[in-house]
XYZ file of C-alpha atoms in Angstrom:
605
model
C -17.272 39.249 51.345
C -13.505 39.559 52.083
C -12.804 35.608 51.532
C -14.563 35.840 48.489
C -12.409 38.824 47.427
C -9.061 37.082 48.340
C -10.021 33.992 46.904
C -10.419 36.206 43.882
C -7.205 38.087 43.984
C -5.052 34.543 44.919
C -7.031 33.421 41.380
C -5.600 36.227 39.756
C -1.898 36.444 41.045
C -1.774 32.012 40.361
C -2.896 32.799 36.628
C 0.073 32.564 34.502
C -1.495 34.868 31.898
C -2.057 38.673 32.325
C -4.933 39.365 33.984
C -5.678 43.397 35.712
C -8.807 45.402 36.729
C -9.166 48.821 36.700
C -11.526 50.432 39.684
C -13.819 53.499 38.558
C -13.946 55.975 35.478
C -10.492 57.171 36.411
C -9.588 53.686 35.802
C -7.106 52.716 39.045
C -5.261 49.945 38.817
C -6.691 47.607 41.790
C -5.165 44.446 40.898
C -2.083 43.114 38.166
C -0.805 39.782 38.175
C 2.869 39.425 38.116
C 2.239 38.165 34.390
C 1.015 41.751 33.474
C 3.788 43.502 35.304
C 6.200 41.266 33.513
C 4.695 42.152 30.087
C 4.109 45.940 31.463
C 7.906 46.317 32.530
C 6.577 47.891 36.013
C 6.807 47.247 39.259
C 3.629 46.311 42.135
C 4.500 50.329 42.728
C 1.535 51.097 40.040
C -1.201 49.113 41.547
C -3.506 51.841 42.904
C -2.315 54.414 40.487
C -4.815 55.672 37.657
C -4.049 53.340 33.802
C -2.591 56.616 32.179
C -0.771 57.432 34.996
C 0.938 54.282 35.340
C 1.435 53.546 31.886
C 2.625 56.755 29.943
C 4.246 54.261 27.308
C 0.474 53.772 26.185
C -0.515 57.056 25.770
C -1.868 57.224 22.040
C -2.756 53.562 21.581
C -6.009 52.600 21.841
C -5.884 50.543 25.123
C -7.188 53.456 27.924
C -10.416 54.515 25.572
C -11.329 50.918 25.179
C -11.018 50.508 28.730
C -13.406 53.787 29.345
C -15.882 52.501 26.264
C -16.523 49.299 28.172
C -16.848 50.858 31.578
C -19.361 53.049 29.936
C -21.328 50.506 27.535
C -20.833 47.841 29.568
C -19.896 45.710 26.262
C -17.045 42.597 26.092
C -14.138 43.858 23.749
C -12.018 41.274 22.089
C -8.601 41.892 20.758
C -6.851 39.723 18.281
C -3.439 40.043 17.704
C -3.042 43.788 18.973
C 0.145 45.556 19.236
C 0.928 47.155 22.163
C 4.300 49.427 22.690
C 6.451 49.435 25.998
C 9.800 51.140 27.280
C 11.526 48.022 29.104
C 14.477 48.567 30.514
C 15.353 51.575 28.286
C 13.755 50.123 25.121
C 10.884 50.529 23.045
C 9.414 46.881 22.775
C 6.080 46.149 20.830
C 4.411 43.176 21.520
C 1.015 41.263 20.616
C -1.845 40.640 22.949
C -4.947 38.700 22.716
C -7.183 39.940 25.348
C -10.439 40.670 26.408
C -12.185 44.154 28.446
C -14.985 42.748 30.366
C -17.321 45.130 32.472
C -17.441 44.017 36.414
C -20.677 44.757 38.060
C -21.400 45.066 41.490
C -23.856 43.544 43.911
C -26.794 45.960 42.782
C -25.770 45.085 38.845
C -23.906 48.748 38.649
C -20.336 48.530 36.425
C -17.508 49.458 39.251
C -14.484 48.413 36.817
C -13.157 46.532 33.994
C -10.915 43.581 33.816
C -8.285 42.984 31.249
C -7.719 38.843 30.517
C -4.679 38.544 27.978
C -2.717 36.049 26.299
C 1.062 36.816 24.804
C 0.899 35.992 21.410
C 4.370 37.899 20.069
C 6.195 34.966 18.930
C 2.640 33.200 17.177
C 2.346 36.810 15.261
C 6.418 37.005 14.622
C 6.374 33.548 13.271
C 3.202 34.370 11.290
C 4.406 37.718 9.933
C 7.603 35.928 8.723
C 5.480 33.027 7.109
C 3.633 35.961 5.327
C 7.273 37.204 4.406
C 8.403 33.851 3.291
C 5.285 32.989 1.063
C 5.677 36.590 -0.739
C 9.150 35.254 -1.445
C 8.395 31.897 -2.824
C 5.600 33.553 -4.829
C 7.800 35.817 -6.537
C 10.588 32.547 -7.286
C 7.304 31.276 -8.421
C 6.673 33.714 -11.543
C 10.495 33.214 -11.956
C 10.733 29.948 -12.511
C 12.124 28.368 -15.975
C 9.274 25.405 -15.057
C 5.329 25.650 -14.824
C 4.486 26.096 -10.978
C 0.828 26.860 -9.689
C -0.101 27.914 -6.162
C -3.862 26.690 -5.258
C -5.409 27.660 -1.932
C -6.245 24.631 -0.027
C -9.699 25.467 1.497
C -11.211 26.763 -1.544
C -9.002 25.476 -4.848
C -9.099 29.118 -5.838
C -5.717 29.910 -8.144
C -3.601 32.384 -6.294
C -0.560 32.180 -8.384
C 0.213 30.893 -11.370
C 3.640 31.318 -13.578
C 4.085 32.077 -17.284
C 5.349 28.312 -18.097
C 2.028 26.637 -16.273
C 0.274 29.266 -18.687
C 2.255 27.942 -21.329
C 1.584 24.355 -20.524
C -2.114 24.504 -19.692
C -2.498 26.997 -22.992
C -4.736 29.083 -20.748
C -4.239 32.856 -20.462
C -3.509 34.281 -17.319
C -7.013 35.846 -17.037
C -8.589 32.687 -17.196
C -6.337 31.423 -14.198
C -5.768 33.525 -11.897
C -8.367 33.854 -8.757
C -10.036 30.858 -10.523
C -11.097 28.032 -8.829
C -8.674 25.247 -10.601
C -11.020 22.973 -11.800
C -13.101 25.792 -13.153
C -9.897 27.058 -15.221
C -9.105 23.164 -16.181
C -11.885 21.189 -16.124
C -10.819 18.591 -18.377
C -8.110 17.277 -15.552
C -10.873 17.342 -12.923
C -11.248 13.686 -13.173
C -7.664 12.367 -13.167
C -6.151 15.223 -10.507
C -8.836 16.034 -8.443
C -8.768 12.997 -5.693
C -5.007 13.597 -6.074
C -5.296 17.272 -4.793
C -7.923 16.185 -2.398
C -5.360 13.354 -0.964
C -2.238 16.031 -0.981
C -4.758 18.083 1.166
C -5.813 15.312 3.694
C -2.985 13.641 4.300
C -0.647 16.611 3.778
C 1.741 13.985 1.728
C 3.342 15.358 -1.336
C 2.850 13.109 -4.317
C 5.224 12.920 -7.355
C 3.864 11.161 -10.796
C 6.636 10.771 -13.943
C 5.537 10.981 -17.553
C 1.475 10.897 -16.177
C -0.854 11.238 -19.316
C -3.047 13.502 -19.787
C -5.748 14.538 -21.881
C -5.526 18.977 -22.380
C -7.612 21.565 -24.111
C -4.565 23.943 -24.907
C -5.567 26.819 -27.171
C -8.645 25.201 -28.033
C -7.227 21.926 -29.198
C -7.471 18.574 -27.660
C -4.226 17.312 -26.982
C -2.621 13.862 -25.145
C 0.207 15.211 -23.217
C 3.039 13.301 -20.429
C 3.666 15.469 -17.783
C 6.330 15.143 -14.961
C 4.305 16.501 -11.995
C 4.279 17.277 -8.213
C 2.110 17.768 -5.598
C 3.654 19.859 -2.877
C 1.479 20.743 0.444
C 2.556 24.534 1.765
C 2.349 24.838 5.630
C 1.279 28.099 7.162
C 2.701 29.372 10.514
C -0.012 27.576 12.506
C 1.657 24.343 10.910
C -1.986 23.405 8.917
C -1.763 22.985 4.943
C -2.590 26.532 3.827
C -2.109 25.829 -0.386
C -1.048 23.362 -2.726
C 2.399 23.328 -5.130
C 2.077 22.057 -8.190
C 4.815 22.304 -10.547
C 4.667 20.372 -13.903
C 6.703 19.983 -16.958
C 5.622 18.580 -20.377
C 7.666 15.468 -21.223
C 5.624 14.499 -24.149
C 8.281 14.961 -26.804
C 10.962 12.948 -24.760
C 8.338 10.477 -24.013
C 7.982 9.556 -27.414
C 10.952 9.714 -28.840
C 12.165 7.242 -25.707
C 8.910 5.146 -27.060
C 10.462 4.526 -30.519
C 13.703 3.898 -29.386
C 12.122 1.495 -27.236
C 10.366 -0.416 -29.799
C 13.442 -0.400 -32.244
C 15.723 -2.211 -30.080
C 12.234 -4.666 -28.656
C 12.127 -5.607 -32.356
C 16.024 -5.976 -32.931
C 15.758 -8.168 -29.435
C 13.745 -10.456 -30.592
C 15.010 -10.708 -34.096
C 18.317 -11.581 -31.977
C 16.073 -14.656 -30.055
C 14.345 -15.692 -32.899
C 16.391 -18.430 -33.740
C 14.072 -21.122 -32.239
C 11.324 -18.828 -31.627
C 8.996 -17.566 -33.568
C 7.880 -13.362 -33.864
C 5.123 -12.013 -34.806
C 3.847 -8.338 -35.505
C -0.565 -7.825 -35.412
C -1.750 -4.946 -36.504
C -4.985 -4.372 -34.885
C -5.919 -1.836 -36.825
C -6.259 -3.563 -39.946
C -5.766 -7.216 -38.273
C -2.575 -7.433 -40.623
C -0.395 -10.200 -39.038
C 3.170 -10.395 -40.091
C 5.516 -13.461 -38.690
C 8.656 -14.963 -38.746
C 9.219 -18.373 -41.031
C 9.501 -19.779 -37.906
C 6.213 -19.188 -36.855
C 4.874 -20.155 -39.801
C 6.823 -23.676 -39.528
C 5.558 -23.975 -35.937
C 1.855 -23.571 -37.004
C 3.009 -26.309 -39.824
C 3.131 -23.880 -43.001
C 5.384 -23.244 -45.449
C 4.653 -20.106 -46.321
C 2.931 -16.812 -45.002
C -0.818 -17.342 -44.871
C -3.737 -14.990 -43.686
C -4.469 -14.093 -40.241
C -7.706 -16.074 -40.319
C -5.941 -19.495 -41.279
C -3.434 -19.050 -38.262
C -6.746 -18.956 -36.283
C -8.565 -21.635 -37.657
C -5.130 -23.935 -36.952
C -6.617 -23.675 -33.644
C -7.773 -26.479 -31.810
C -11.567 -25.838 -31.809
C -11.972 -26.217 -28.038
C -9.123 -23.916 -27.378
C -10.480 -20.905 -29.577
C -12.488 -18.638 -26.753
C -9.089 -19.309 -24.437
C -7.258 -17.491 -27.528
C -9.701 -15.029 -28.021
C -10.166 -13.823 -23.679
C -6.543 -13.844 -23.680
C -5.894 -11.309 -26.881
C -9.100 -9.023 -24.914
C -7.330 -9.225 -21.704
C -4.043 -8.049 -23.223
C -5.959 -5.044 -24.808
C -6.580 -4.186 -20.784
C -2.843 -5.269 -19.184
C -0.716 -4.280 -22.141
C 0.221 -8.190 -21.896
C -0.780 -11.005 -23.827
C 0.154 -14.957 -22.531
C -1.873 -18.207 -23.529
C -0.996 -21.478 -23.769
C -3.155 -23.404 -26.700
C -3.615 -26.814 -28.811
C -2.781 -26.272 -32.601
C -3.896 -28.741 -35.646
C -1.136 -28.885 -38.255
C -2.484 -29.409 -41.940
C -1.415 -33.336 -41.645
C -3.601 -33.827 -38.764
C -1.131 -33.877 -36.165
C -2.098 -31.726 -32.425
C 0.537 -29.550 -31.215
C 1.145 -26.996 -28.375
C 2.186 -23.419 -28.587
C 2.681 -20.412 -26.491
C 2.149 -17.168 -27.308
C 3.464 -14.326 -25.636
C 3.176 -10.432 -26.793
C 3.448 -6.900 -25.458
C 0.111 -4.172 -26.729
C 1.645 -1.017 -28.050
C -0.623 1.633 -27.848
C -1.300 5.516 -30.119
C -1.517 9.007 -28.423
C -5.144 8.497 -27.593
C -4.313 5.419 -25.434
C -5.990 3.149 -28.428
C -4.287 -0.097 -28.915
C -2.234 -0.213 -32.263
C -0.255 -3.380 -32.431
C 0.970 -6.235 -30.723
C 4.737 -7.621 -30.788
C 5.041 -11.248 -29.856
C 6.423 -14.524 -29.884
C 5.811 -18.136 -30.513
C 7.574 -21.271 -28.712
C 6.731 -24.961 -29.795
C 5.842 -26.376 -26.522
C 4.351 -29.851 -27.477
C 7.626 -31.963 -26.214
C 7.205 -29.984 -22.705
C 3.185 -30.710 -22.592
C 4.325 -34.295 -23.269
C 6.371 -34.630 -20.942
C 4.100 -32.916 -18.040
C 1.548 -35.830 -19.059
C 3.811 -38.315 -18.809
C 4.250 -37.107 -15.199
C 0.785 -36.643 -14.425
C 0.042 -40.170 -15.780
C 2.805 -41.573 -13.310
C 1.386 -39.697 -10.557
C -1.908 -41.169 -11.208
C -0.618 -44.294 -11.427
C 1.612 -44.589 -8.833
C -1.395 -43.472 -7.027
C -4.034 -46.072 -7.461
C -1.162 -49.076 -7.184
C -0.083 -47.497 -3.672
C -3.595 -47.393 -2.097
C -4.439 -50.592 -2.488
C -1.256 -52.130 -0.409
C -1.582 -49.029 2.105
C -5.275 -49.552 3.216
C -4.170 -53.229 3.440
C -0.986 -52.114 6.182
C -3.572 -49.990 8.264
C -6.233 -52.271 8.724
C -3.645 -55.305 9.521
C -2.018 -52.527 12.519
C -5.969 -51.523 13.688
C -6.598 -55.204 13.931
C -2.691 -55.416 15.712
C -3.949 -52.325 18.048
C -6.678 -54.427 19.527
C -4.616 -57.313 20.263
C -2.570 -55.265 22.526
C -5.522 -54.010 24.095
C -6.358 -58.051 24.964
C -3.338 -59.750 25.374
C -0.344 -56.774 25.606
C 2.020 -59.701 26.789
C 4.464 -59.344 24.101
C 7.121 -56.697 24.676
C 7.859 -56.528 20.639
C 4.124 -55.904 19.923
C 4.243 -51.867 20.631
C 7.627 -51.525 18.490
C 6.242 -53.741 15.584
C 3.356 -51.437 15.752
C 5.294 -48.063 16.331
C 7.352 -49.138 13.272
C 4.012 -49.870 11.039
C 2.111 -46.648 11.604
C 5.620 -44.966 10.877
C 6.105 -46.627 7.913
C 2.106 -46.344 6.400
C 1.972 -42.973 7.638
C 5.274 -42.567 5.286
C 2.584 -44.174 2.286
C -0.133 -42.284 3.337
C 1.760 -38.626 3.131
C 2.940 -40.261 -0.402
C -0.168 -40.879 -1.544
C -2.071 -37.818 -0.572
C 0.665 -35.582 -2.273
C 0.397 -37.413 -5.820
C -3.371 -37.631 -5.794
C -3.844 -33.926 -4.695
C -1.365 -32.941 -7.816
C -3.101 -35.306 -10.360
C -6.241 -33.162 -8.707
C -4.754 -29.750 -9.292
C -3.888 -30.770 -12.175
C -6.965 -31.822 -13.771
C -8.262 -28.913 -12.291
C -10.462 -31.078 -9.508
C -9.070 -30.246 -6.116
C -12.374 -28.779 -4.453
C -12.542 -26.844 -1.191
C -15.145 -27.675 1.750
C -14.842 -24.558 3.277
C -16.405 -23.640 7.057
C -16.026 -21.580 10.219
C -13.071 -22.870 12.633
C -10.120 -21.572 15.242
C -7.207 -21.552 13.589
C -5.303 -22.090 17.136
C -7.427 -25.242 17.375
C -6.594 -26.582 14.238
C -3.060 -26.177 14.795
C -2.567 -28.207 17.887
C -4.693 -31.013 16.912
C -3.170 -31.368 13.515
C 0.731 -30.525 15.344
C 0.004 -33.930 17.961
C 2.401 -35.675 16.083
C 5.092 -33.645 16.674
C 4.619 -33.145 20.603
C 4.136 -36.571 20.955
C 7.491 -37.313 19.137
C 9.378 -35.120 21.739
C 12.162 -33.983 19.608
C 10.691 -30.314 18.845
C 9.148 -27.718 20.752
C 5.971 -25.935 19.148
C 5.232 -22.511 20.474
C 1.552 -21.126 19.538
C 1.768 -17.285 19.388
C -0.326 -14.586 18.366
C -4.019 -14.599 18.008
C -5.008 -17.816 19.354
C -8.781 -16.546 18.867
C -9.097 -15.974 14.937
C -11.380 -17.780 13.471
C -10.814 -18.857 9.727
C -13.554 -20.111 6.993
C -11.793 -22.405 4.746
C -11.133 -26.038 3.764
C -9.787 -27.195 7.299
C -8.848 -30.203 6.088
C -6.736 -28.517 3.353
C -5.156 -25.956 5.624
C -4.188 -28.330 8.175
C -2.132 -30.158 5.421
C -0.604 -27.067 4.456
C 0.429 -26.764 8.288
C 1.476 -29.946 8.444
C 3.540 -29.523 5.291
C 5.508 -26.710 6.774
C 6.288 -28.185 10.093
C 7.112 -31.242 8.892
C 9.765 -29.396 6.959
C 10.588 -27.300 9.643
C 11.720 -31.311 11.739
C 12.895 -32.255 8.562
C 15.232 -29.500 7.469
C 16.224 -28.174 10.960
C 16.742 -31.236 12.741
C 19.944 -29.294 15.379
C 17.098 -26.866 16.327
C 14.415 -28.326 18.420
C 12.872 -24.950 18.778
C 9.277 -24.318 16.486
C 7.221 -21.073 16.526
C 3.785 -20.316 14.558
C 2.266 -17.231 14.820
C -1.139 -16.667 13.902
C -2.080 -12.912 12.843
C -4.553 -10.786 11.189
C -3.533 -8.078 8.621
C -6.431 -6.164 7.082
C -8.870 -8.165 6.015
C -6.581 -11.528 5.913
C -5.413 -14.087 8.137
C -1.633 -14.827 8.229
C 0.106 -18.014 9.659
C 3.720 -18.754 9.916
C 5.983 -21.721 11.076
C 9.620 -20.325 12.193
C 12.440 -22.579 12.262
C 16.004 -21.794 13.397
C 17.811 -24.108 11.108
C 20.874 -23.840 8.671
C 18.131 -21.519 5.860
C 17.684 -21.483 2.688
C 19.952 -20.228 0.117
C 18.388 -17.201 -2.072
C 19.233 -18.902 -5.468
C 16.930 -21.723 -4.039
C 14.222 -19.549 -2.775
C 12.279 -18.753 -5.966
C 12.408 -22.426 -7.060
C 10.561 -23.632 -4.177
C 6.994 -24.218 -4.505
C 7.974 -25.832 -8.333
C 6.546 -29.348 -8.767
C 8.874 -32.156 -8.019
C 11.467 -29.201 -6.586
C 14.003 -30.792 -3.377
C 16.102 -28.780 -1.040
C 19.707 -30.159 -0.786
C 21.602 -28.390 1.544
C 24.951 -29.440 2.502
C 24.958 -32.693 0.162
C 21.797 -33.976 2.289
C 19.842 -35.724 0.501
C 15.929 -35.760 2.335
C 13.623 -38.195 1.503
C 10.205 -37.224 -0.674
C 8.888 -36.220 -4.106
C 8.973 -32.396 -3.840
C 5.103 -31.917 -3.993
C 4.720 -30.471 -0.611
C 5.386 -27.132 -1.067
C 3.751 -27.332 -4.375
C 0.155 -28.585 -3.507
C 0.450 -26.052 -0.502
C 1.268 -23.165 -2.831
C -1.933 -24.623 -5.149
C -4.444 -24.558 -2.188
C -3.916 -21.357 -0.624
C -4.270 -20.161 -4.405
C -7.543 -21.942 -4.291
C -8.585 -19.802 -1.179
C -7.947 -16.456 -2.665
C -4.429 -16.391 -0.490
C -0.695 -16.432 -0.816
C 2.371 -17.935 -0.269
C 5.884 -16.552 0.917
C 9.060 -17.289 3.228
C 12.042 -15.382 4.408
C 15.118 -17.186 5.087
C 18.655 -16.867 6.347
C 21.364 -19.267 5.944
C 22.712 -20.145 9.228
C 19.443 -18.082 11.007
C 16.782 -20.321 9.912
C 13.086 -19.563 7.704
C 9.897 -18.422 7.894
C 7.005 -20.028 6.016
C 3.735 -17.898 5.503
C 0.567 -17.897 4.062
C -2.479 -15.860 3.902
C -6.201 -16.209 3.930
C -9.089 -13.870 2.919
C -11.138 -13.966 6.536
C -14.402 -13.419 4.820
């Protein structure tokens, strides 16, 4: 029995918590940690001494009858958060406890004490009590406040404050607010604000919206409002989200008045442009259309005709394009189509219209403000490339399947009779030189493809690692540049591999090409959501920015430095047009003097 006691007592005295026992209805002390005579102010001079003897400081709390109740009823007491009183070192000192009194029973089940276990929660109950001070504060700056401010409780959306401008703002009376759950007092913004409270809540973000419409009931009355508004989370002393801040103002009045400022000068603008462009204004209310003489000239009339007979100019297989463009702008605010037009002599032009949706308080579309460019000498031109490019084409395939099957027939002869010492460099200089035509001739058939709109995908499963290094041989075998294959060398891609490994090819070719005093190559293969990312690093001379947007254009060349490299300018282009095909996109950063980074992305399912 007397190991088992010590082991008990050692228990006791390690515990960095208070923990005591009082012996018998008198209620000796038989054991206190040095944690409790810490927190008691005493000395181990009391241990042995009755409770109320030892500790006159707690005479008239509550402490020694709760000790006698439980020795008696043999029933756990839990404190929360009590305060206890002490004279320490000369000073009256209250502090909080959370403890428990539990009953100790002997061998034969008969109570023989009770022992205290306690936990020191002063500073937890200061900080709280000064949180509580701090929120009565901001709660009375609340009702204060020149701008509408609303305090919602975040575990039950119940209203606990609300100020006279909110009031004012929501045109709700205070009796309908207050101690209201908010959706109940609102419910018309349940739809719009709700998962916006909800994600305030969750993520304990605040959220900030500027001239945010919304649909009230003020007073009654249905009206569209803009409100400036912000979602604050409030943090109680335990550090969780406790309520939500919102503080709004109405900025409906300076919203529209900004609005027709805003379409004065978009009108004077383009009257300003219109000198070679032509404006129009569609009502779509009434389908009134109002344009510019030289829109009417560009549709090949002399006057101002109908709405309808602009539409009919239309060339007939071009209508629907028209007419899914004007419903999509009803949705984006934007409207942009490119379309055939038939003049009254006959003749087929192109246009393009472009137009901005203006919409009424009720969000309903109202009008449309546009313009009109002649674009029949730029579609000419464009054909007149694409023609070339088919051309060009068909009169370089025939000459390059010729070359290839004279150096395949060349290849075997070295196999039989490798004698010759000229043979592998006549050879080495042939398959440089058709795979020169071959490169050529992919890149214009693949744009006369995307063109006309026929570059189809054969998409299935592969590793993108393996891909790389098979379609990369050509470089390692060269010798000049290093490749390094980083990253996830086990995704696996579903696309058109053949298509992808040209758009690989593209880049690293480049990277030789461009960066020829850095024999250094990295591509990285990654996954990023639910897409696949691959990029070729150089460490070259860059790119300069003013260059940068203009590089995936058709027919667009680098020249850095006065260089002039050798090709058409498709590559970037038909790479740019394929990963577009896949659902992907298209990037690089670059430096000058640091090198670039090529990217692209691909959906993984």
């Amino acid at each position: 029995m007397e190991p088992t006691e010590n082991f008990f007592r050692s228990i006791v005295e390690a515990s960095p918590f208070p923990v005591y026992m009082c012996i018998g209805e008198d209620k000796l002390i038989a054991i206190a940690n040095d944690a409790t005579l810490k927190a008691w102010g005493k000395d181990k001079s009391i241990i042995g001494k009755p409770f109320d003897e030892a500790l006159p400081d707690l005479k008239g709390q509550p402490f020694s009858n709760l000790i006698s109740e439980v020795y008696k009823t043999g029933e756990t007491y839990y404190g929360n958060n009590e305060p206890a009183e002490f004279i320490i070192n000369g000073k009256r000192q209250v502090n909080y406890f959370k403890f428990t009194f539990q009953a100790v029973r002997n061998s034969r089940d008969k109570i023989v004490g009770v022992i205290c276990f306690s936990t020191d929660v002063t500073e937890i109950e200061h900080s709280r009590q000064a949180m509580e001070e701090s929120r009565h504060t901001l709660y009375n700056m609340v009702k204060q406040a020149p701008v509408g401010i609303c305090i919602i409780n975040s575990d039950n959306l119940v209203i606990e404050v609300v100020n006279d401008s909110y009031l004012e703002l929501v045109g709700r009376k205070r009796i309908e607010m207050e101690n209201r759950g908010i959706w109940d007092a609102i419910p018309e913004a349940a739809d719009l604000y709700a998962p916006v409270m909800d994600n305030v809540i969750e993520t304990g973000q605040p959220i900030t919206a500027k001239e945010h419409k919304l649909l009230l009931v003020r007073n009654g009355i249905p009206e569209m409002v803009f409100i400036d508004f912000v979602y604050e989370p409030i943090r109680g002393f335990d550090g969780e989200i406790s309520a939500v801040m919102v503080i709004a103002i109405d900025v409906t009045e300076k919203f529209l008045a900004r609005r027709k400022i805003e379409e004065a000068e978009e009108r004077a603008r383009l009257a300003v442009e219109a000198a070679e462009i032509g404006t129009f204004d569609l009502d779509l209310i009434t389908d009134e259309l109002l344009t510019s003489e030289k829109f009417n000239k560009i549709f090949g009339f002399e006057r101002n005709v109908p709405h309808d007979l602009f539409v009919k100019a239309l060339h007939p297989d071009d209508i629907e394009l028209r007419d899914n463009a004007h419903k999509a702008a009803l949705i984006s605010g934007k409207l942009f189509y490119e379309a055939r037009i038939i003049w009254p002599d006959g003749s087929t032009h192109w246009v393009r219209a472009q137009g901005k949706v203006y919409y009424g308080s009720i969000n309903k579309p109202l009008r449309i403000l546009g313009t009109l460019l002649d674009i029949t000498e730029f579609k000419h031109l464009q054909q007149q490339k694409d023609d070339f490019i088919s051309v060009a084409s068909h009169e370089l395939k025939t000459p390059m399947t010729s070359i290839k099957a004279s150096m395949q027939l060349l290849d075997r002869l070295i196999k039989v009779d490798p004698s010759s010492e000229k043979i592998p460099q006549f050879i080495s200089r042939g398959n440089n030189s058709l795979n020169k035509m071959q490169q050529l001739v992919d890149s214009l058939l693949n744009v006369s493809k995307i063109t006309a709109g026929q570059l189809t995908l054969y998409k299935t499963n592969f590793l993108a690692s393996q891909m790389i290094s098979e379609c990369c041989d050509h470089v390692r075998l060269a010798g000049t540049h290093e490749l390094e294959l980083t990253g996830d060398t086990e995704l696996q891609l579903f696309a058109d591999r053949q298509r992808i490994d040209q758009v690989v090819v593209n880049f690293v070719n480049n990277a030789v090409k461009y960066a020829p005093e850095s024999n250094r190559i990295i591509i990285n293969i990654s996954k990023q959501d639910d897409m696949a990312k691959i990029s070729v690093q150089d460490f070259g001379k860059g790119i300069p920015a003013e260059k940068i947007p203009h590089l995936f254009e058709r027919y667009y060349r680098v020249d850095t430095s006065g260089i002039q490299y050798s090709g058409l300018g498709l590559g970037l282009y038909i790479s740019a047009e394929i990963i577009e095909r896949h659902g992907g996109e298209m990037g690089v950063e670059s430096e000058v003097d640091k090198g670039s980074t090529f990217w692209f992305t691909l959906p993984l399912n």
